[in-house]
Amino acid sequence: MSWLILVFSLSHIIINMNNQTIITEAMPEKEVNRPNRSWKRFKANRRGYYSLWLFIVLFGLSLFAEVLSNDKPLLVYYQNSFYLPILNMYPETTFGGDFETEADYVDPYVKQLLNKNDNWAIYPLNPFRYDTINYYNQQPNPAAPSKANLLGTDDRGRDVLARLIYGFRLSVLFAFVLTIIGVVLGVLAGAIQGYFGGKIDLYAQRFIEIWGSMPELYLLIIFASLFEPSVLLLIILLSIFGWMGLADYVRAEFLRGRNMEYVKAARALGLSNRAIMFRHLLPNSMTPVVTFLPFRISGAILALTSLDFLGLGVPPSTPSLGELLSQGKENIEAWWLSMSTFVVLVGTLMLLIFIGEALREALDSRRG
């Protein structure tokens, strides 16, 4: 019985390999090695290639924002014992203080306890969290850049550098989630329209035209007044409108590709519509999807920043680039607020634009 199962499995594998070979041979020769050539062309564009690595490094560092910028020490050595305040909560009495509440590691008295005798503490590079208020600053808020606060403080005494680090991470993660949802919905809608065509395509196009004509900003204002602002609410509201532009490009690619020889060969082999759509047509229709990814990410970052600037985005306590820009507008003399936020925002958008331009050139079919 085991021999029969083994023979059946081997025959099934051989048949699948033969089918894949037939489909591959039916595809244009230039489609087979296109990924390698595209990657080489992308690397040849130094501006886009280095922008990609710089963006990856900055985003990777922001993922460890709690380690880079925090008001809690990374490691404490107190009376022959080690403590990890960044991971655990310790009352002030643990370090010889007077209160049972969590120790305030920014308090000069607590700092003195942690550094007297042979005790020591290792603090992050920036000893402030995004919501840490510097009560011991000698300047009125918003305070100008100083040795304690490298980029100054906002109107509530919170460190601007910390809010930029956490705000950058929030903006990029928000953009990634919004882009992924938009790509999934757009690819699915465009694939169904382009592959089946006919009445399905006709009715779907009319629905997209009606849905796209709805005033998105007014709906955001209405929902912001009805519900408590949150990141999840913004993702839902922006996702239901953000898939239509990509769906048009995917639809066009599927309309062009469904009549090609390798698709006809797949149909002749008896493959299902689902397999043809997502195993063969979709990989050869990903050029517009991949090309527009950096621009969709930058658009999502701009959308979040704009909504936060207008007060329609995330809650006020959440670190946000748009909220910092709004503070800079209200406090014209606090130039460090607007300038630092502007540099972070524009720098991020420029990196994404350079990456997008390099992808467009690398995936240009006219270059072979």
Short mmCIF file of C-alpha atoms in Angstrom, two decimals:
data_model
loop_
_atom_site.label_atom_id
_atom_site.label_comp_id
_atom_site.label_asym_id
_atom_site.label_seq_id
_atom_site.Cartn_x
_atom_site.Cartn_y
_atom_site.Cartn_z
CA MET A 1 0.00 0.00 0.00
CA SER A 2 2.85 2.37 0.83
CA TRP A 3 4.42 1.72 -2.60
CA LEU A 4 1.17 2.70 -4.31
CA ILE A 5 1.04 5.94 -2.34
CA LEU A 6 4.66 6.70 -3.25
CA VAL A 7 4.10 6.02 -6.95
CA PHE A 8 0.97 8.17 -6.96
CA SER A 9 2.81 11.03 -5.25
CA LEU A 10 5.72 10.88 -7.68
CA SER A 11 3.43 10.83 -10.68
CA HIS A 12 1.51 13.81 -9.30
CA ILE A 13 4.75 15.76 -8.85
CA ILE A 14 5.94 14.90 -12.38
CA ILE A 15 2.61 15.98 -13.90
CA ASN A 16 2.75 19.31 -12.04
CA MET A 17 6.34 19.84 -13.18
CA ASN A 18 5.36 19.14 -16.79
CA ASN A 19 2.39 21.51 -16.55
CA GLN A 20 4.59 24.24 -15.08
CA THR A 21 7.16 23.65 -17.85
CA ILE A 22 4.52 24.00 -20.55
CA ILE A 23 3.20 27.22 -19.03
CA THR A 24 6.72 28.60 -18.59
CA GLU A 25 7.57 27.82 -22.19
CA ALA A 26 4.38 29.53 -23.32
CA MET A 27 5.37 32.68 -21.47
CA PRO A 28 7.56 35.23 -23.20
CA GLU A 29 11.25 34.54 -22.61
CA LYS A 30 11.89 37.97 -21.20
CA GLU A 31 9.29 37.35 -18.44
CA VAL A 32 11.34 34.51 -16.94
CA ASN A 33 14.47 36.47 -16.01
CA ARG A 34 12.80 39.83 -15.53
CA PRO A 35 13.10 39.92 -11.67
CA ASN A 36 16.90 39.57 -11.76
CA ARG A 37 17.32 42.23 -14.43
CA SER A 38 14.90 44.55 -12.67
CA TRP A 39 16.81 44.23 -9.40
CA LYS A 40 20.09 44.98 -11.16
CA ARG A 41 18.58 48.06 -12.77
CA PHE A 42 17.23 49.15 -9.38
CA LYS A 43 20.69 48.78 -7.79
CA ALA A 44 22.17 50.77 -10.67
CA ASN A 45 20.03 53.72 -9.59
CA ARG A 46 22.22 54.75 -6.66
CA ARG A 47 19.88 57.42 -5.40
CA GLY A 48 16.96 55.04 -5.10
CA TYR A 49 19.08 52.14 -3.83
CA TYR A 50 20.68 54.15 -1.02
CA SER A 51 17.35 55.78 -0.22
CA LEU A 52 15.85 52.32 0.28
CA TRP A 53 18.60 51.32 2.71
CA LEU A 54 18.43 54.63 4.55
CA PHE A 55 14.67 54.32 4.94
CA ILE A 56 15.03 50.73 6.18
CA VAL A 57 17.65 51.78 8.75
CA LEU A 58 15.59 54.74 10.03
CA PHE A 59 12.42 52.69 10.27
CA GLY A 60 14.30 49.82 11.91
CA LEU A 61 15.69 52.17 14.54
CA SER A 62 12.25 53.65 15.18
CA LEU A 63 10.93 50.17 15.96
CA PHE A 64 13.21 50.27 19.00
CA ALA A 65 12.02 53.72 20.08
CA GLU A 66 11.49 52.51 23.65
CA VAL A 67 15.18 51.63 23.82
CA LEU A 68 16.43 54.81 22.13
CA SER A 69 14.12 57.30 23.82
CA ASN A 70 12.60 56.52 27.19
CA ASP A 71 12.37 58.04 30.65
CA LYS A 72 13.15 54.67 32.26
CA PRO A 73 16.67 53.27 32.57
CA LEU A 74 17.60 50.30 30.44
CA LEU A 75 19.43 48.65 33.33
CA VAL A 76 19.83 49.49 37.02
CA TYR A 77 22.38 48.05 39.43
CA TYR A 78 21.25 48.72 43.00
CA GLN A 79 22.65 47.05 46.11
CA ASN A 80 24.15 44.06 44.31
CA SER A 81 20.98 43.41 42.28
CA PHE A 82 20.08 44.12 38.67
CA TYR A 83 16.76 45.63 37.58
CA LEU A 84 15.12 46.22 34.18
CA PRO A 85 12.81 49.24 34.62
CA ILE A 86 12.18 49.36 30.86
CA LEU A 87 10.42 45.98 31.12
CA ASN A 88 9.14 45.88 34.70
CA MET A 89 7.51 48.26 37.14
CA TYR A 90 9.37 48.90 40.39
CA PRO A 91 8.08 51.06 43.27
CA GLU A 92 10.25 53.87 44.51
CA THR A 93 10.83 52.01 47.79
CA THR A 94 12.82 49.40 45.86
CA PHE A 95 15.58 51.96 45.41
CA GLY A 96 15.35 53.47 48.90
CA GLY A 97 12.60 56.01 48.17
CA ASP A 98 9.52 56.92 50.19
CA PHE A 99 6.54 56.03 47.95
CA GLU A 100 4.98 52.73 46.93
CA THR A 101 4.12 54.09 43.50
CA GLU A 102 6.30 53.52 40.45
CA ALA A 103 9.61 55.31 40.61
CA ASP A 104 9.94 58.53 38.62
CA TYR A 105 13.35 58.04 37.07
CA VAL A 106 13.44 61.63 35.81
CA ASP A 107 13.19 62.94 39.39
CA PRO A 108 16.62 64.22 40.55
CA TYR A 109 16.03 62.57 43.95
CA VAL A 110 15.55 59.14 42.34
CA LYS A 111 18.57 59.71 40.10
CA GLN A 112 20.61 60.48 43.19
CA LEU A 113 19.48 57.22 44.81
CA LEU A 114 20.43 55.23 41.72
CA ASN A 115 23.93 56.73 41.52
CA LYS A 116 25.11 56.91 45.11
CA ASN A 117 27.69 54.51 46.51
CA ASP A 118 28.33 51.69 44.01
CA ASN A 119 24.90 51.87 42.38
CA TRP A 120 24.52 52.87 38.74
CA ALA A 121 21.90 53.15 35.99
CA ILE A 122 22.13 53.08 32.18
CA TYR A 123 19.67 55.47 30.52
CA PRO A 124 18.64 55.56 26.84
CA LEU A 125 20.37 58.00 24.50
CA ASN A 126 17.39 60.34 24.85
CA PRO A 127 16.07 60.08 28.45
CA PHE A 128 12.50 61.08 27.57
CA ARG A 129 9.43 59.24 26.32
CA TYR A 130 6.92 60.85 23.97
CA ASP A 131 4.62 61.70 26.89
CA THR A 132 7.29 62.61 29.45
CA ILE A 133 6.88 66.14 30.77
CA ASN A 134 10.11 67.84 31.81
CA TYR A 135 9.00 69.50 35.05
CA TYR A 136 12.56 70.48 35.87
CA ASN A 137 13.20 72.63 32.82
CA GLN A 138 14.17 76.19 33.72
CA GLN A 139 12.65 77.70 30.53
CA PRO A 140 8.95 78.31 29.87
CA ASN A 141 7.23 75.95 27.47
CA PRO A 142 7.62 75.59 24.57
CA ALA A 143 11.31 75.65 25.44
CA ALA A 144 14.11 76.16 22.95
CA PRO A 145 16.67 73.38 22.29
CA SER A 146 19.03 72.80 25.19
CA LYS A 147 21.45 70.23 26.51
CA ALA A 148 18.61 68.37 28.26
CA ASN A 149 16.15 68.58 25.35
CA LEU A 150 18.14 68.52 22.12
CA LEU A 151 15.21 69.72 19.98
CA GLY A 152 13.40 71.63 22.70
CA THR A 153 9.99 70.95 24.19
CA ASP A 154 6.45 71.48 22.97
CA ASP A 155 3.76 73.62 24.62
CA ARG A 156 3.23 71.00 27.35
CA GLY A 157 6.87 70.44 28.17
CA ARG A 158 7.23 67.16 26.26
CA ASP A 159 10.49 66.40 24.48
CA VAL A 160 10.24 67.16 20.75
CA LEU A 161 12.91 64.64 19.74
CA ALA A 162 11.07 61.83 21.51
CA ARG A 163 7.77 62.78 19.88
CA LEU A 164 9.47 62.87 16.47
CA ILE A 165 10.89 59.38 16.91
CA TYR A 166 7.60 57.90 18.08
CA GLY A 167 5.61 59.98 15.58
CA PHE A 168 7.76 58.80 12.68
CA ARG A 169 7.20 55.18 13.71
CA LEU A 170 3.46 55.69 14.02
CA SER A 171 3.26 57.39 10.62
CA VAL A 172 5.20 54.65 8.80
CA LEU A 173 3.33 51.80 10.51
CA PHE A 174 0.02 53.52 9.76
CA ALA A 175 1.08 53.94 6.13
CA PHE A 176 2.15 50.28 5.87
CA VAL A 177 -1.15 48.99 7.26
CA LEU A 178 -3.19 51.33 5.07
CA THR A 179 -1.13 50.39 2.00
CA ILE A 180 -1.45 46.64 2.63
CA ILE A 181 -5.22 46.88 3.01
CA GLY A 182 -5.51 49.08 -0.07
CA VAL A 183 -3.31 46.75 -2.13
CA VAL A 184 -5.26 43.63 -1.10
CA LEU A 185 -8.64 45.22 -1.86
CA GLY A 186 -7.43 46.91 -5.04
CA VAL A 187 -5.73 43.80 -6.44
CA LEU A 188 -8.73 41.61 -5.63
CA ALA A 189 -11.23 44.03 -7.19
CA GLY A 190 -9.07 44.72 -10.25
CA ALA A 191 -8.31 41.03 -10.80
CA ILE A 192 -11.98 40.04 -10.74
CA GLN A 193 -12.94 42.87 -13.08
CA GLY A 194 -10.15 42.32 -15.57
CA TYR A 195 -10.27 38.55 -15.69
CA PHE A 196 -14.03 38.01 -16.00
CA GLY A 197 -14.93 41.24 -17.80
CA GLY A 198 -18.44 41.54 -19.21
CA LYS A 199 -21.25 42.49 -16.84
CA ILE A 200 -19.08 41.96 -13.77
CA ASP A 201 -16.62 44.56 -15.04
CA LEU A 202 -19.43 46.90 -16.11
CA TYR A 203 -21.29 46.84 -12.80
CA ALA A 204 -18.09 47.07 -10.77
CA GLN A 205 -16.93 50.12 -12.73
CA ARG A 206 -20.23 51.89 -12.14
CA PHE A 207 -19.97 51.12 -8.41
CA ILE A 208 -16.43 52.49 -8.31
CA GLU A 209 -17.51 55.67 -10.07
CA ILE A 210 -20.33 56.23 -7.58
CA TRP A 211 -18.23 55.31 -4.56
CA GLY A 212 -15.32 57.48 -5.70
CA SER A 213 -17.55 60.53 -6.08
CA MET A 214 -18.40 60.56 -2.36
CA PRO A 215 -16.80 63.46 -0.42
CA GLU A 216 -14.13 61.69 1.61
CA LEU A 217 -13.08 64.70 3.71
CA TYR A 218 -16.66 65.51 4.72
CA LEU A 219 -17.22 61.92 5.77
CA LEU A 220 -14.07 62.04 7.87
CA ILE A 221 -15.27 65.22 9.57
CA ILE A 222 -18.67 63.66 10.28
CA PHE A 223 -17.23 60.44 11.70
CA ALA A 224 -14.65 62.38 13.73
CA SER A 225 -17.51 64.26 15.40
CA LEU A 226 -19.53 61.09 16.03
CA PHE A 227 -16.79 58.75 17.27
CA GLU A 228 -13.76 59.11 19.47
CA PRO A 229 -10.66 59.69 17.30
CA SER A 230 -8.39 56.66 17.03
CA VAL A 231 -5.87 55.11 14.67
CA LEU A 232 -8.21 52.19 13.96
CA LEU A 233 -11.03 54.53 12.93
CA LEU A 234 -8.72 56.37 10.53
CA ILE A 235 -7.51 53.11 8.98
CA ILE A 236 -11.08 51.93 8.41
CA LEU A 237 -12.27 55.22 6.92
CA LEU A 238 -9.26 55.69 4.64
CA SER A 239 -9.20 52.03 3.59
CA ILE A 240 -12.71 52.07 2.17
CA PHE A 241 -11.63 54.78 -0.27
CA GLY A 242 -7.94 54.00 -0.84
CA TRP A 243 -8.23 50.89 -3.02
CA MET A 244 -9.94 52.29 -6.12
CA GLY A 245 -6.93 53.87 -7.83
CA LEU A 246 -4.90 50.67 -7.73
CA ALA A 247 -7.86 48.56 -8.86
CA ASP A 248 -7.92 50.40 -12.20
CA TYR A 249 -4.28 49.54 -12.95
CA VAL A 250 -4.66 45.89 -11.95
CA ARG A 251 -7.84 45.65 -14.03
CA ALA A 252 -6.00 46.98 -17.08
CA GLU A 253 -3.17 44.47 -16.60
CA PHE A 254 -5.61 41.55 -16.29
CA LEU A 255 -7.57 42.69 -19.35
CA ARG A 256 -4.31 42.71 -21.31
CA GLY A 257 -2.96 39.45 -19.94
CA ARG A 258 -6.02 37.21 -20.03
CA ASN A 259 -5.68 36.71 -23.79
CA MET A 260 -1.96 35.88 -23.78
CA GLU A 261 -0.65 32.46 -24.79
CA TYR A 262 0.44 31.27 -21.36
CA VAL A 263 -3.07 31.95 -20.01
CA LYS A 264 -4.59 29.98 -22.89
CA ALA A 265 -2.14 27.17 -22.16
CA ALA A 266 -3.16 27.16 -18.50
CA ARG A 267 -6.82 26.96 -19.48
CA ALA A 268 -6.07 24.11 -21.87
CA LEU A 269 -4.40 22.21 -19.01
CA GLY A 270 -7.60 22.50 -17.00
CA LEU A 271 -6.40 24.94 -14.34
CA SER A 272 -9.12 26.68 -12.37
CA ASN A 273 -9.85 30.39 -12.75
CA ARG A 274 -8.47 30.99 -9.27
CA ALA A 275 -5.16 29.31 -10.12
CA ILE A 276 -4.83 31.20 -13.40
CA MET A 277 -5.64 34.53 -11.75
CA PHE A 278 -3.36 34.33 -8.73
CA ARG A 279 -0.60 31.92 -9.81
CA HIS A 280 0.01 33.10 -13.36
CA LEU A 281 -1.73 36.37 -14.19
CA LEU A 282 -1.14 38.20 -10.92
CA PRO A 283 2.68 37.74 -10.78
CA ASN A 284 2.87 39.17 -14.31
CA SER A 285 0.58 42.07 -13.39
CA MET A 286 2.46 43.26 -10.32
CA THR A 287 4.48 45.97 -12.07
CA PRO A 288 2.03 48.82 -11.35
CA VAL A 289 1.39 47.47 -7.85
CA VAL A 290 5.08 47.43 -6.90
CA THR A 291 5.81 50.72 -8.68
CA PHE A 292 3.11 52.60 -6.81
CA LEU A 293 3.90 51.15 -3.36
CA PRO A 294 6.33 53.92 -2.25
CA PHE A 295 3.97 56.61 -3.53
CA ARG A 296 1.00 55.02 -1.73
CA ILE A 297 3.05 54.89 1.49
CA SER A 298 4.02 58.55 1.15
CA GLY A 299 0.39 59.45 0.41
CA ALA A 300 -0.75 57.65 3.56
CA ILE A 301 1.85 59.48 5.65
CA LEU A 302 0.69 62.79 4.21
CA ALA A 303 -2.96 61.88 4.84
CA LEU A 304 -2.30 61.11 8.51
CA THR A 305 -0.20 64.25 8.96
CA SER A 306 -2.83 66.44 7.30
CA LEU A 307 -5.69 65.02 9.36
CA ASP A 308 -3.71 65.42 12.58
CA PHE A 309 -2.86 68.98 11.59
CA LEU A 310 -6.58 69.70 11.19
CA GLY A 311 -7.43 67.97 14.47
CA LEU A 312 -9.29 65.09 12.78
CA GLY A 313 -6.67 62.40 13.29
CA VAL A 314 -5.37 60.51 16.28
CA PRO A 315 -6.04 61.57 19.91
CA PRO A 316 -3.99 64.57 21.12
CA SER A 317 -1.86 62.45 23.47
CA THR A 318 -0.63 60.29 20.57
CA PRO A 319 2.73 61.33 19.09
CA SER A 320 2.09 62.69 15.63
CA LEU A 321 3.96 64.76 13.07
CA GLY A 322 0.79 66.65 12.18
CA GLU A 323 0.18 67.59 15.82
CA LEU A 324 3.71 69.00 16.08
CA LEU A 325 3.19 71.03 12.91
CA SER A 326 -0.05 72.37 14.38
CA GLN A 327 1.81 73.43 17.53
CA GLY A 328 4.42 75.14 15.39
CA LYS A 329 1.67 77.10 13.63
CA GLU A 330 0.12 78.19 16.92
CA ASN A 331 3.51 79.11 18.42
CA ILE A 332 5.30 80.99 15.67
CA GLU A 333 8.29 81.76 17.88
CA ALA A 334 8.85 78.05 18.54
CA TRP A 335 10.68 77.59 15.24
CA TRP A 336 12.24 74.29 16.38
CA LEU A 337 8.82 72.61 16.38
CA SER A 338 8.03 73.38 12.75
CA MET A 339 11.59 73.07 11.47
CA SER A 340 12.40 69.68 13.00
CA THR A 341 9.03 68.20 12.01
CA PHE A 342 9.33 69.63 8.51
CA VAL A 343 12.78 68.07 8.07
CA VAL A 344 11.57 64.63 9.23
CA LEU A 345 8.42 64.73 7.10
CA VAL A 346 10.01 66.07 3.92
CA GLY A 347 13.04 63.79 4.31
CA THR A 348 10.82 60.73 4.62
CA LEU A 349 8.74 61.71 1.60
CA MET A 350 11.86 62.38 -0.49
CA LEU A 351 13.30 58.96 0.34
CA LEU A 352 10.03 57.30 -0.70
CA ILE A 353 9.88 59.33 -3.91
CA PHE A 354 13.45 58.36 -4.83
CA ILE A 355 12.61 54.70 -4.16
CA GLY A 356 9.47 54.96 -6.28
CA GLU A 357 11.32 56.57 -9.18
CA ALA A 358 13.98 53.86 -9.06
CA LEU A 359 11.31 51.15 -9.05
CA ARG A 360 9.54 52.76 -12.00
CA GLU A 361 12.75 52.78 -14.04
CA ALA A 362 13.69 49.23 -12.98
CA LEU A 363 10.31 47.77 -13.90
CA ASP A 364 9.87 49.70 -17.13
CA SER A 365 9.01 47.05 -19.71
CA ARG A 366 10.35 49.20 -22.54
CA ARG A 367 13.87 48.72 -21.19
CA GLY A 368 13.68 44.97 -21.75
#
